[in-house]
Amino acid sequence: MVLLRHLFGDALRRRRQHQGRTLREVAGTARISLGYLSEVERGHKEVSSELLMAICTALDLRMSEVMREVSDELARWEATDSALEPIEATYPLAGDRAATNVAA
Amino acid sequence: MVLLRHLFGDALRRRRQHQGRTLREVAGTARISLGYLSEVERGHKEVSSELLMAICTALDLRMSEVMREVSDELARWEATDSALEPIEATYPLAGDRAATNVAA
């Protein structure tokens, strides 16, 4: 299953690597620890509004670009499978919707 | 200044009110506390990936819809003023960009 923080992490890592920059350099510019940035990129830690802003600024990105990228990626997941079901499957609607997509 | 969690909170509250539903009802369906949902809607608390998913499911929304709405709103802020500057103004680029927009 995919979680929002995984998609944020992937998007940030993709942008950083595309710029040919190291974790250390971006973390330094954003004034956050290298370990924290690494955890965020791997989708292990939720990123707060302030820290996402700091990371985007360090990467010279608009936050809305990153949000749009994540939203598009999410939409693809939602359209193609049931990977967005909650961890505890207490919401049968999510599964039903996915099943409907598969049948369509 | 506007923060991502404010935009998420506004978007979630707007959708809930549009559906004519109470905080209590949605919190119950999402299996979160009423107080927590209220804090999220007011932009006082960051929402984790799992809880955002639970709230969206309770509101019968796709997360990507909410993300897209927040991303569009962010883009409007970014285009029109300097409200997205970090709290500690350690990133002169953000201010410069806003100043450029005003001058343009």
CSV table of N, CA, C and O in Angstrom, one decimal, chain B:
chain,number,residue,atom,x,y,z
B,1,MET,N,0.9,34.7,7.2
B,1,MET,CA,1.4,33.6,6.4
B,1,MET,C,0.6,32.4,6.4
B,1,MET,O,-0.1,32.1,7.4
B,2,VAL,N,0.5,31.7,5.3
B,2,VAL,CA,-0.3,30.5,5.2
B,2,VAL,C,0.6,29.2,5.2
B,2,VAL,O,1.7,29.2,4.8
B,3,LEU,N,0.1,28.2,5.9
B,3,LEU,CA,0.9,27.0,6.0
B,3,LEU,C,0.0,25.9,5.3
B,3,LEU,O,-1.2,25.9,5.3
B,4,LEU,N,0.7,24.8,4.9
B,4,LEU,CA,0.1,23.7,4.3
B,4,LEU,C,-1.1,23.2,5.2
B,4,LEU,O,-2.1,22.8,4.7
B,5,ARG,N,-0.8,23.0,6.5
B,5,ARG,CA,-1.8,22.4,7.3
B,5,ARG,C,-3.1,23.3,7.4
B,5,ARG,O,-4.2,22.8,7.6
B,6,HIS,N,-2.9,24.6,7.2
B,6,HIS,CA,-4.1,25.5,7.2
B,6,HIS,C,-4.9,25.2,5.9
B,6,HIS,O,-6.2,25.1,6.0
B,7,LEU,N,-4.3,25.0,4.8
B,7,LEU,CA,-5.0,24.8,3.6
B,7,LEU,C,-5.7,23.4,3.6
B,7,LEU,O,-6.8,23.3,3.1
B,8,PHE,N,-5.0,22.4,4.2
B,8,PHE,CA,-5.6,21.1,4.3
B,8,PHE,C,-6.8,21.2,5.2
B,8,PHE,O,-7.9,20.7,4.9
B,9,GLY,N,-6.7,21.9,6.3
B,9,GLY,CA,-7.8,22.1,7.3
B,9,GLY,C,-9.0,22.7,6.6
B,9,GLY,O,-10.1,22.3,6.8
B,10,ASP,N,-8.7,23.8,5.9
B,10,ASP,CA,-9.8,24.5,5.2
B,10,ASP,C,-10.5,23.6,4.2
B,10,ASP,O,-11.7,23.6,4.1
B,11,ALA,N,-9.7,22.9,3.4
B,11,ALA,CA,-10.3,22.0,2.4
B,11,ALA,C,-11.2,21.0,3.0
B,11,ALA,O,-12.3,20.7,2.6
B,12,LEU,N,-10.7,20.4,4.1
B,12,LEU,CA,-11.5,19.3,4.8
B,12,LEU,C,-12.7,19.9,5.4
B,12,LEU,O,-13.8,19.3,5.3
B,13,ARG,N,-12.6,21.0,6.0
B,13,ARG,CA,-13.8,21.6,6.6
B,13,ARG,C,-14.8,22.0,5.6
B,13,ARG,O,-16.0,21.8,5.7
B,14,ARG,N,-14.4,22.6,4.5
B,14,ARG,CA,-15.3,23.0,3.4
B,14,ARG,C,-16.0,21.8,2.9
B,14,ARG,O,-17.3,21.9,2.7
B,15,ARG,N,-15.3,20.7,2.7
B,15,ARG,CA,-16.0,19.5,2.1
B,15,ARG,C,-17.0,19.0,3.1
B,15,ARG,O,-18.1,18.6,2.8
B,16,ARG,N,-16.7,18.9,4.4
B,16,ARG,CA,-17.6,18.4,5.4
B,16,ARG,C,-18.8,19.3,5.5
B,16,ARG,O,-19.9,18.8,5.6
B,17,GLN,N,-18.6,20.6,5.5
B,17,GLN,CA,-19.8,21.5,5.7
B,17,GLN,C,-20.6,21.4,4.4
B,17,GLN,O,-21.9,21.5,4.5
B,18,HIS,N,-20.0,21.3,3.3
B,18,HIS,CA,-20.8,21.1,2.0
B,18,HIS,C,-21.7,19.9,2.1
B,18,HIS,O,-22.8,19.9,1.5
B,19,GLN,N,-21.2,18.9,2.8
B,19,GLN,CA,-22.0,17.7,2.9
B,19,GLN,C,-23.0,17.8,4.1
B,19,GLN,O,-23.8,16.8,4.3
B,20,GLY,N,-23.0,18.9,4.8
B,20,GLY,CA,-23.9,19.1,5.9
B,20,GLY,C,-23.7,18.2,7.0
B,20,GLY,O,-24.7,17.8,7.7
B,21,ARG,N,-22.5,17.8,7.2
B,21,ARG,CA,-22.2,16.8,8.3
B,21,ARG,C,-21.5,17.5,9.5
B,21,ARG,O,-20.8,18.5,9.3
B,22,THR,N,-21.6,16.9,10.6
B,22,THR,CA,-21.0,17.5,11.9
B,22,THR,C,-19.6,16.9,12.1
B,22,THR,O,-19.3,15.8,11.6
B,23,LEU,N,-18.8,17.6,12.8
B,23,LEU,CA,-17.5,17.2,13.2
B,23,LEU,C,-17.7,15.8,13.9
B,23,LEU,O,-16.9,14.9,13.6
B,24,ARG,N,-18.7,15.7,14.8
B,24,ARG,CA,-18.8,14.4,15.6
B,24,ARG,C,-19.1,13.2,14.6
B,24,ARG,O,-18.5,12.2,14.8
B,25,GLU,N,-19.9,13.5,13.7
B,25,GLU,CA,-20.3,12.4,12.7
B,25,GLU,C,-19.0,11.9,11.9
B,25,GLU,O,-18.8,10.7,11.8
B,26,VAL,N,-18.3,12.9,11.4
B,26,VAL,CA,-17.2,12.5,10.5
B,26,VAL,C,-16.1,11.9,11.4
B,26,VAL,O,-15.4,10.9,11.0
B,27,ALA,N,-15.8,12.5,12.6
B,27,ALA,CA,-14.8,12.0,13.4
B,27,ALA,C,-15.1,10.5,13.8
B,27,ALA,O,-14.3,9.6,13.8
B,28,GLY,N,-16.4,10.3,14.1
B,28,GLY,CA,-16.8,8.9,14.4
B,28,GLY,C,-16.6,7.9,13.3
B,28,GLY,O,-16.1,6.8,13.5
B,29,THR,N,-17.0,8.3,12.1
B,29,THR,CA,-16.8,7.5,10.9
B,29,THR,C,-15.3,7.2,10.7
B,29,THR,O,-14.9,6.1,10.3
B,30,ALA,N,-14.5,8.3,10.9
B,30,ALA,CA,-13.0,8.1,10.7
B,30,ALA,C,-12.3,7.5,11.8
B,30,ALA,O,-11.1,7.2,11.7
B,31,ARG,N,-13.1,7.2,12.9
B,31,ARG,CA,-12.5,6.7,14.1
B,31,ARG,C,-11.3,7.5,14.7
B,31,ARG,O,-10.3,7.0,15.1
B,32,ILE,N,-11.6,8.8,14.7
B,32,ILE,CA,-10.6,9.7,15.4
B,32,ILE,C,-11.4,10.5,16.3
B,32,ILE,O,-12.6,10.6,16.3
B,33,SER,N,-10.7,11.2,17.2
B,33,SER,CA,-11.4,12.0,18.2
B,33,SER,C,-11.9,13.3,17.6
B,33,SER,O,-11.3,13.8,16.7
B,34,LEU,N,-13.1,13.7,18.1
B,34,LEU,CA,-13.7,15.0,17.6
B,34,LEU,C,-12.7,16.1,17.8
B,34,LEU,O,-12.5,17.0,16.9
B,35,GLY,N,-12.0,16.2,18.9
B,35,GLY,CA,-11.1,17.2,19.2
B,35,GLY,C,-9.9,17.3,18.2
B,35,GLY,O,-9.5,18.3,17.7
B,36,TYR,N,-9.5,16.1,17.8
B,36,TYR,CA,-8.4,16.0,16.9
B,36,TYR,C,-8.8,16.5,15.5
B,36,TYR,O,-8.1,17.3,14.9
B,37,LEU,N,-10.0,16.1,15.1
B,37,LEU,CA,-10.5,16.5,13.8
B,37,LEU,C,-10.7,18.0,13.7
B,37,LEU,O,-10.3,18.7,12.8
B,38,SER,N,-11.2,18.6,14.9
B,38,SER,CA,-11.4,20.0,15.0
B,38,SER,C,-10.0,20.7,14.9
B,38,SER,O,-9.9,21.8,14.2
B,39,GLU,N,-9.0,20.2,15.5
B,39,GLU,CA,-7.7,20.8,15.5
B,39,GLU,C,-7.1,20.8,14.0
B,39,GLU,O,-6.5,21.7,13.6
B,40,VAL,N,-7.3,19.7,13.4
B,40,VAL,CA,-6.9,19.5,12.0
B,40,VAL,C,-7.6,20.5,11.1
B,40,VAL,O,-6.9,21.2,10.3
B,41,GLU,N,-8.9,20.6,11.3
B,41,GLU,CA,-9.6,21.6,10.4
B,41,GLU,C,-9.2,23.0,10.6
B,41,GLU,O,-9.3,23.8,9.7
B,42,ARG,N,-8.8,23.3,11.9
B,42,ARG,CA,-8.4,24.7,12.1
B,42,ARG,C,-6.9,24.9,11.8
B,42,ARG,O,-6.4,26.0,12.0
B,43,GLY,N,-6.3,23.9,11.3
B,43,GLY,CA,-4.9,24.1,10.9
B,43,GLY,C,-3.9,24.1,12.1
B,43,GLY,O,-2.8,24.5,12.0
B,44,HIS,N,-4.4,23.6,13.2
B,44,HIS,CA,-3.5,23.6,14.4
B,44,HIS,C,-2.7,22.4,14.6
B,44,HIS,O,-1.7,22.3,15.3
B,45,LYS,N,-3.1,21.3,13.9
B,45,LYS,CA,-2.4,20.0,14.0
B,45,LYS,C,-2.0,19.5,12.6
B,45,LYS,O,-2.9,19.6,11.7
B,46,GLU,N,-0.8,19.0,12.4
B,46,GLU,CA,-0.5,18.3,11.2
B,46,GLU,C,-1.2,17.0,11.1
B,46,GLU,O,-1.5,16.4,12.2
B,47,VAL,N,-1.6,16.6,10.0
B,47,VAL,CA,-2.4,15.4,9.8
B,47,VAL,C,-1.4,14.3,9.2
B,47,VAL,O,-0.7,14.6,8.3
B,48,SER,N,-1.4,13.2,9.8
B,48,SER,CA,-0.5,12.1,9.3
B,48,SER,C,-1.1,11.5,8.1
B,48,SER,O,-2.3,11.7,7.8
B,49,SER,N,-0.3,10.8,7.3
B,49,SER,CA,-0.8,10.2,6.1
B,49,SER,C,-2.0,9.3,6.4
B,49,SER,O,-3.0,9.3,5.6
B,50,GLU,N,-1.9,8.5,7.4
B,50,GLU,CA,-3.0,7.5,7.7
B,50,GLU,C,-4.2,8.2,8.1
B,50,GLU,O,-5.3,7.8,7.7
B,51,LEU,N,-4.1,9.3,8.9
B,51,LEU,CA,-5.3,10.0,9.4
B,51,LEU,C,-6.0,10.8,8.3
B,51,LEU,O,-7.2,10.9,8.2
B,52,LEU,N,-5.2,11.4,7.4
B,52,LEU,CA,-5.7,12.1,6.3
B,52,LEU,C,-6.5,11.1,5.4
B,52,LEU,O,-7.6,11.4,5.0
B,53,MET,N,-6.0,9.9,5.3
B,53,MET,CA,-6.7,8.9,4.5
B,53,MET,C,-8.0,8.5,5.2
B,53,MET,O,-9.1,8.4,4.5
B,54,ALA,N,-8.0,8.4,6.5
B,54,ALA,CA,-9.2,8.0,7.2
B,54,ALA,C,-10.2,9.1,7.1
B,54,ALA,O,-11.4,8.8,6.9
B,55,ILE,N,-9.8,10.4,7.2
B,55,ILE,CA,-10.8,11.5,7.1
B,55,ILE,C,-11.4,11.5,5.7
B,55,ILE,O,-12.6,11.7,5.5
B,56,CYS,N,-10.5,11.4,4.7
B,56,CYS,CA,-11.0,11.4,3.3
B,56,CYS,C,-12.0,10.3,3.1
B,56,CYS,O,-13.0,10.5,2.4
B,57,THR,N,-11.7,9.1,3.6
B,57,THR,CA,-12.6,8.0,3.4
B,57,THR,C,-13.9,8.3,4.1
B,57,THR,O,-15.0,8.0,3.5
B,58,ALA,N,-13.8,8.9,5.3
B,58,ALA,CA,-15.1,9.2,6.0
B,58,ALA,C,-15.9,10.2,5.3
B,58,ALA,O,-17.1,10.2,5.3
B,59,LEU,N,-15.2,11.1,4.5
B,59,LEU,CA,-15.9,12.1,3.7
B,59,LEU,C,-16.2,11.6,2.3
B,59,LEU,O,-16.8,12.3,1.5
B,60,ASP,N,-15.9,10.3,2.0
B,60,ASP,CA,-16.1,9.7,0.7
B,60,ASP,C,-15.4,10.6,-0.4
B,60,ASP,O,-15.9,10.8,-1.4
B,61,LEU,N,-14.2,11.0,-0.1
B,61,LEU,CA,-13.4,11.8,-1.0
B,61,LEU,C,-12.1,11.0,-1.4
B,61,LEU,O,-11.6,10.3,-0.6
B,62,ARG,N,-11.7,11.2,-2.6
B,62,ARG,CA,-10.4,10.7,-3.0
B,62,ARG,C,-9.3,11.7,-2.4
B,62,ARG,O,-9.5,12.9,-2.5
B,63,MET,N,-8.3,11.1,-1.9
B,63,MET,CA,-7.2,12.0,-1.3
B,63,MET,C,-6.6,12.9,-2.4
B,63,MET,O,-6.2,14.0,-2.2
B,64,SER,N,-6.6,12.4,-3.6
B,64,SER,CA,-6.0,13.2,-4.7
B,64,SER,C,-6.8,14.4,-5.0
B,64,SER,O,-6.3,15.5,-5.4
B,65,GLU,N,-8.1,14.3,-4.8
B,65,GLU,CA,-9.0,15.5,-5.0
B,65,GLU,C,-8.6,16.6,-4.0
B,65,GLU,O,-8.5,17.8,-4.3
B,66,VAL,N,-8.4,16.2,-2.7
B,66,VAL,CA,-8.1,17.1,-1.6
B,66,VAL,C,-6.7,17.7,-1.9
B,66,VAL,O,-6.5,18.9,-1.8
B,67,MET,N,-5.8,16.9,-2.3
B,67,MET,CA,-4.4,17.3,-2.6
B,67,MET,C,-4.4,18.3,-3.8
B,67,MET,O,-3.7,19.3,-3.8
B,68,ARG,N,-5.2,18.0,-4.8
B,68,ARG,CA,-5.3,18.9,-5.9
B,68,ARG,C,-5.9,20.3,-5.5
B,68,ARG,O,-5.4,21.3,-5.9
B,69,GLU,N,-6.9,20.3,-4.7
B,69,GLU,CA,-7.5,21.5,-4.2
B,69,GLU,C,-6.5,22.3,-3.4
B,69,GLU,O,-6.3,23.5,-3.6
B,70,VAL,N,-5.7,21.7,-2.6
B,70,VAL,CA,-4.7,22.4,-1.8
B,70,VAL,C,-3.6,22.9,-2.6
B,70,VAL,O,-3.1,24.0,-2.5
B,71,SER,N,-3.2,22.1,-3.6
B,71,SER,CA,-2.2,22.5,-4.5
B,71,SER,C,-2.6,23.7,-5.3
B,71,SER,O,-1.8,24.7,-5.5
B,72,ASP,N,-3.8,23.8,-5.8
B,72,ASP,CA,-4.3,24.9,-6.6
B,72,ASP,C,-4.3,26.2,-5.7
B,72,ASP,O,-4.0,27.3,-6.1
B,73,GLU,N,-4.8,26.0,-4.4
B,73,GLU,CA,-4.9,27.1,-3.5
B,73,GLU,C,-3.4,27.6,-3.2
B,73,GLU,O,-3.2,28.8,-3.2
B,74,LEU,N,-2.5,26.7,-3.0
B,74,LEU,CA,-1.1,27.1,-2.8
B,74,LEU,C,-0.6,27.9,-3.9
B,74,LEU,O,0.1,28.9,-3.7
B,75,ALA,N,-0.9,27.4,-5.1
B,75,ALA,CA,-0.3,28.1,-6.3
B,75,ALA,C,-0.9,29.6,-6.4
B,75,ALA,O,-0.1,30.5,-6.7
B,76,ARG,N,-2.1,29.7,-5.9
B,76,ARG,CA,-2.7,31.1,-5.9
B,76,ARG,C,-1.9,32.0,-4.9
B,76,ARG,O,-1.6,33.1,-5.2
B,77,TRP,N,-1.6,31.4,-3.7
B,77,TRP,CA,-0.9,32.2,-2.7
B,77,TRP,C,0.5,32.5,-3.3
B,77,TRP,O,1.0,33.6,-3.1
B,78,GLU,N,1.2,31.5,-3.9
B,78,GLU,CA,2.5,31.7,-4.3
B,78,GLU,C,2.6,32.8,-5.4
B,78,GLU,O,3.5,33.5,-5.5
B,79,ALA,N,1.5,32.9,-6.2
B,79,ALA,CA,1.5,33.8,-7.3
B,79,ALA,C,1.2,35.2,-6.9
B,79,ALA,O,1.6,36.2,-7.5
B,80,THR,N,0.6,35.4,-5.7
B,80,THR,CA,0.1,36.7,-5.4
B,80,THR,C,0.8,37.4,-4.2
B,80,THR,O,0.6,38.6,-4.1
B,81,ASP,N,1.4,36.7,-3.3
B,81,ASP,CA,2.1,37.4,-2.3
B,81,ASP,C,3.2,36.7,-1.6
B,81,ASP,O,3.6,35.6,-2.1
B,82,SER,N,3.7,37.2,-0.5
B,82,SER,CA,4.9,36.6,0.1
B,82,SER,C,4.4,35.8,1.3
B,82,SER,O,5.2,35.6,2.2
B,83,ALA,N,3.2,35.4,1.4
B,83,ALA,CA,2.6,34.8,2.6
B,83,ALA,C,3.3,33.4,2.8
B,83,ALA,O,3.1,32.8,3.9
B,84,LEU,N,4.0,32.9,1.8
B,84,LEU,CA,4.6,31.6,2.0
B,84,LEU,C,6.0,31.6,2.5
B,84,LEU,O,6.7,30.6,2.5
B,85,GLU,N,6.5,32.8,2.9
B,85,GLU,CA,7.8,32.9,3.4
B,85,GLU,C,7.9,32.1,4.7
B,85,GLU,O,7.0,32.1,5.5
B,86,PRO,N,9.0,31.4,4.9
B,86,PRO,CA,9.2,30.7,6.2
B,86,PRO,C,9.1,31.6,7.4
B,86,PRO,O,9.3,32.8,7.3
B,87,ILE,N,8.7,31.0,8.5
B,87,ILE,CA,8.5,31.8,9.7
B,87,ILE,C,9.8,32.6,10.1
B,87,ILE,O,9.8,33.8,10.3
B,88,GLU,N,10.9,31.8,10.1
B,88,GLU,CA,12.2,32.5,10.3
B,88,GLU,C,12.7,32.8,8.9
B,88,GLU,O,12.9,31.9,8.1
B,89,ALA,N,12.8,34.1,8.6
B,89,ALA,CA,13.1,34.5,7.2
B,89,ALA,C,14.5,34.2,6.8
B,89,ALA,O,15.3,35.2,6.7
B,90,THR,N,14.9,33.0,6.8
B,90,THR,CA,16.3,32.6,6.5
B,90,THR,C,16.5,32.3,5.0
B,90,THR,O,17.5,32.0,4.6
B,91,TYR,N,15.4,32.5,4.2
B,91,TYR,CA,15.5,32.2,2.8
B,91,TYR,C,15.1,33.4,2.0
B,91,TYR,O,14.0,33.5,1.5
B,92,PRO,N,16.1,34.2,1.7
B,92,PRO,CA,15.8,35.5,1.0
B,92,PRO,C,15.1,35.3,-0.4
B,92,PRO,O,14.4,36.1,-0.8
B,93,LEU,N,15.4,34.1,-1.0
B,93,LEU,CA,14.8,33.9,-2.3
B,93,LEU,C,13.3,34.0,-2.3
B,93,LEU,O,12.7,34.5,-3.3
B,94,ALA,N,12.6,33.5,-1.3
B,94,ALA,CA,11.2,33.5,-1.2
B,94,ALA,C,10.7,35.0,-1.3
B,94,ALA,O,9.8,35.3,-2.0
B,95,GLY,N,11.3,35.8,-0.5
B,95,GLY,CA,10.9,37.2,-0.5
B,95,GLY,C,11.2,37.9,-1.8
B,95,GLY,O,10.4,38.7,-2.3
B,96,ASP,N,12.4,37.6,-2.4
B,96,ASP,CA,12.8,38.2,-3.7
B,96,ASP,C,11.7,37.8,-4.7
B,96,ASP,O,11.4,38.6,-5.5
B,97,ARG,N,11.3,36.6,-4.7
B,97,ARG,CA,10.4,36.1,-5.7
B,97,ARG,C,9.1,36.9,-5.6
B,97,ARG,O,8.5,37.4,-6.6
B,98,ALA,N,8.6,37.1,-4.3
B,98,ALA,CA,7.4,37.8,-4.1
B,98,ALA,C,7.5,39.2,-4.5
B,98,ALA,O,6.6,39.8,-5.2
B,99,ALA,N,8.7,39.8,-4.2
B,99,ALA,CA,8.9,41.2,-4.6
B,99,ALA,C,8.9,41.4,-6.1
B,99,ALA,O,8.3,42.3,-6.7
B,100,THR,N,9.4,40.4,-6.8
B,100,THR,CA,9.4,40.4,-8.3
B,100,THR,C,8.0,40.4,-8.8
B,100,THR,O,7.6,41.1,-9.7
B,101,ASN,N,7.2,39.5,-8.1
B,101,ASN,CA,5.8,39.4,-8.6
B,101,ASN,C,5.1,40.7,-8.4
B,101,ASN,O,4.3,41.1,-9.3
B,102,VAL,N,5.3,41.4,-7.3
B,102,VAL,CA,4.6,42.7,-7.0
B,102,VAL,C,5.1,43.7,-8.1
B,102,VAL,O,4.2,44.4,-8.6
B,103,ALA,N,6.4,43.7,-8.4
B,103,ALA,CA,6.9,44.7,-9.4
B,103,ALA,C,6.4,44.4,-10.8
B,103,ALA,O,6.2,45.3,-11.6
B,104,ALA,N,6.1,43.1,-11.1
B,104,ALA,CA,5.7,42.8,-12.5
B,104,ALA,C,4.4,43.3,-12.9
B,104,ALA,O,3.6,43.6,-12.1
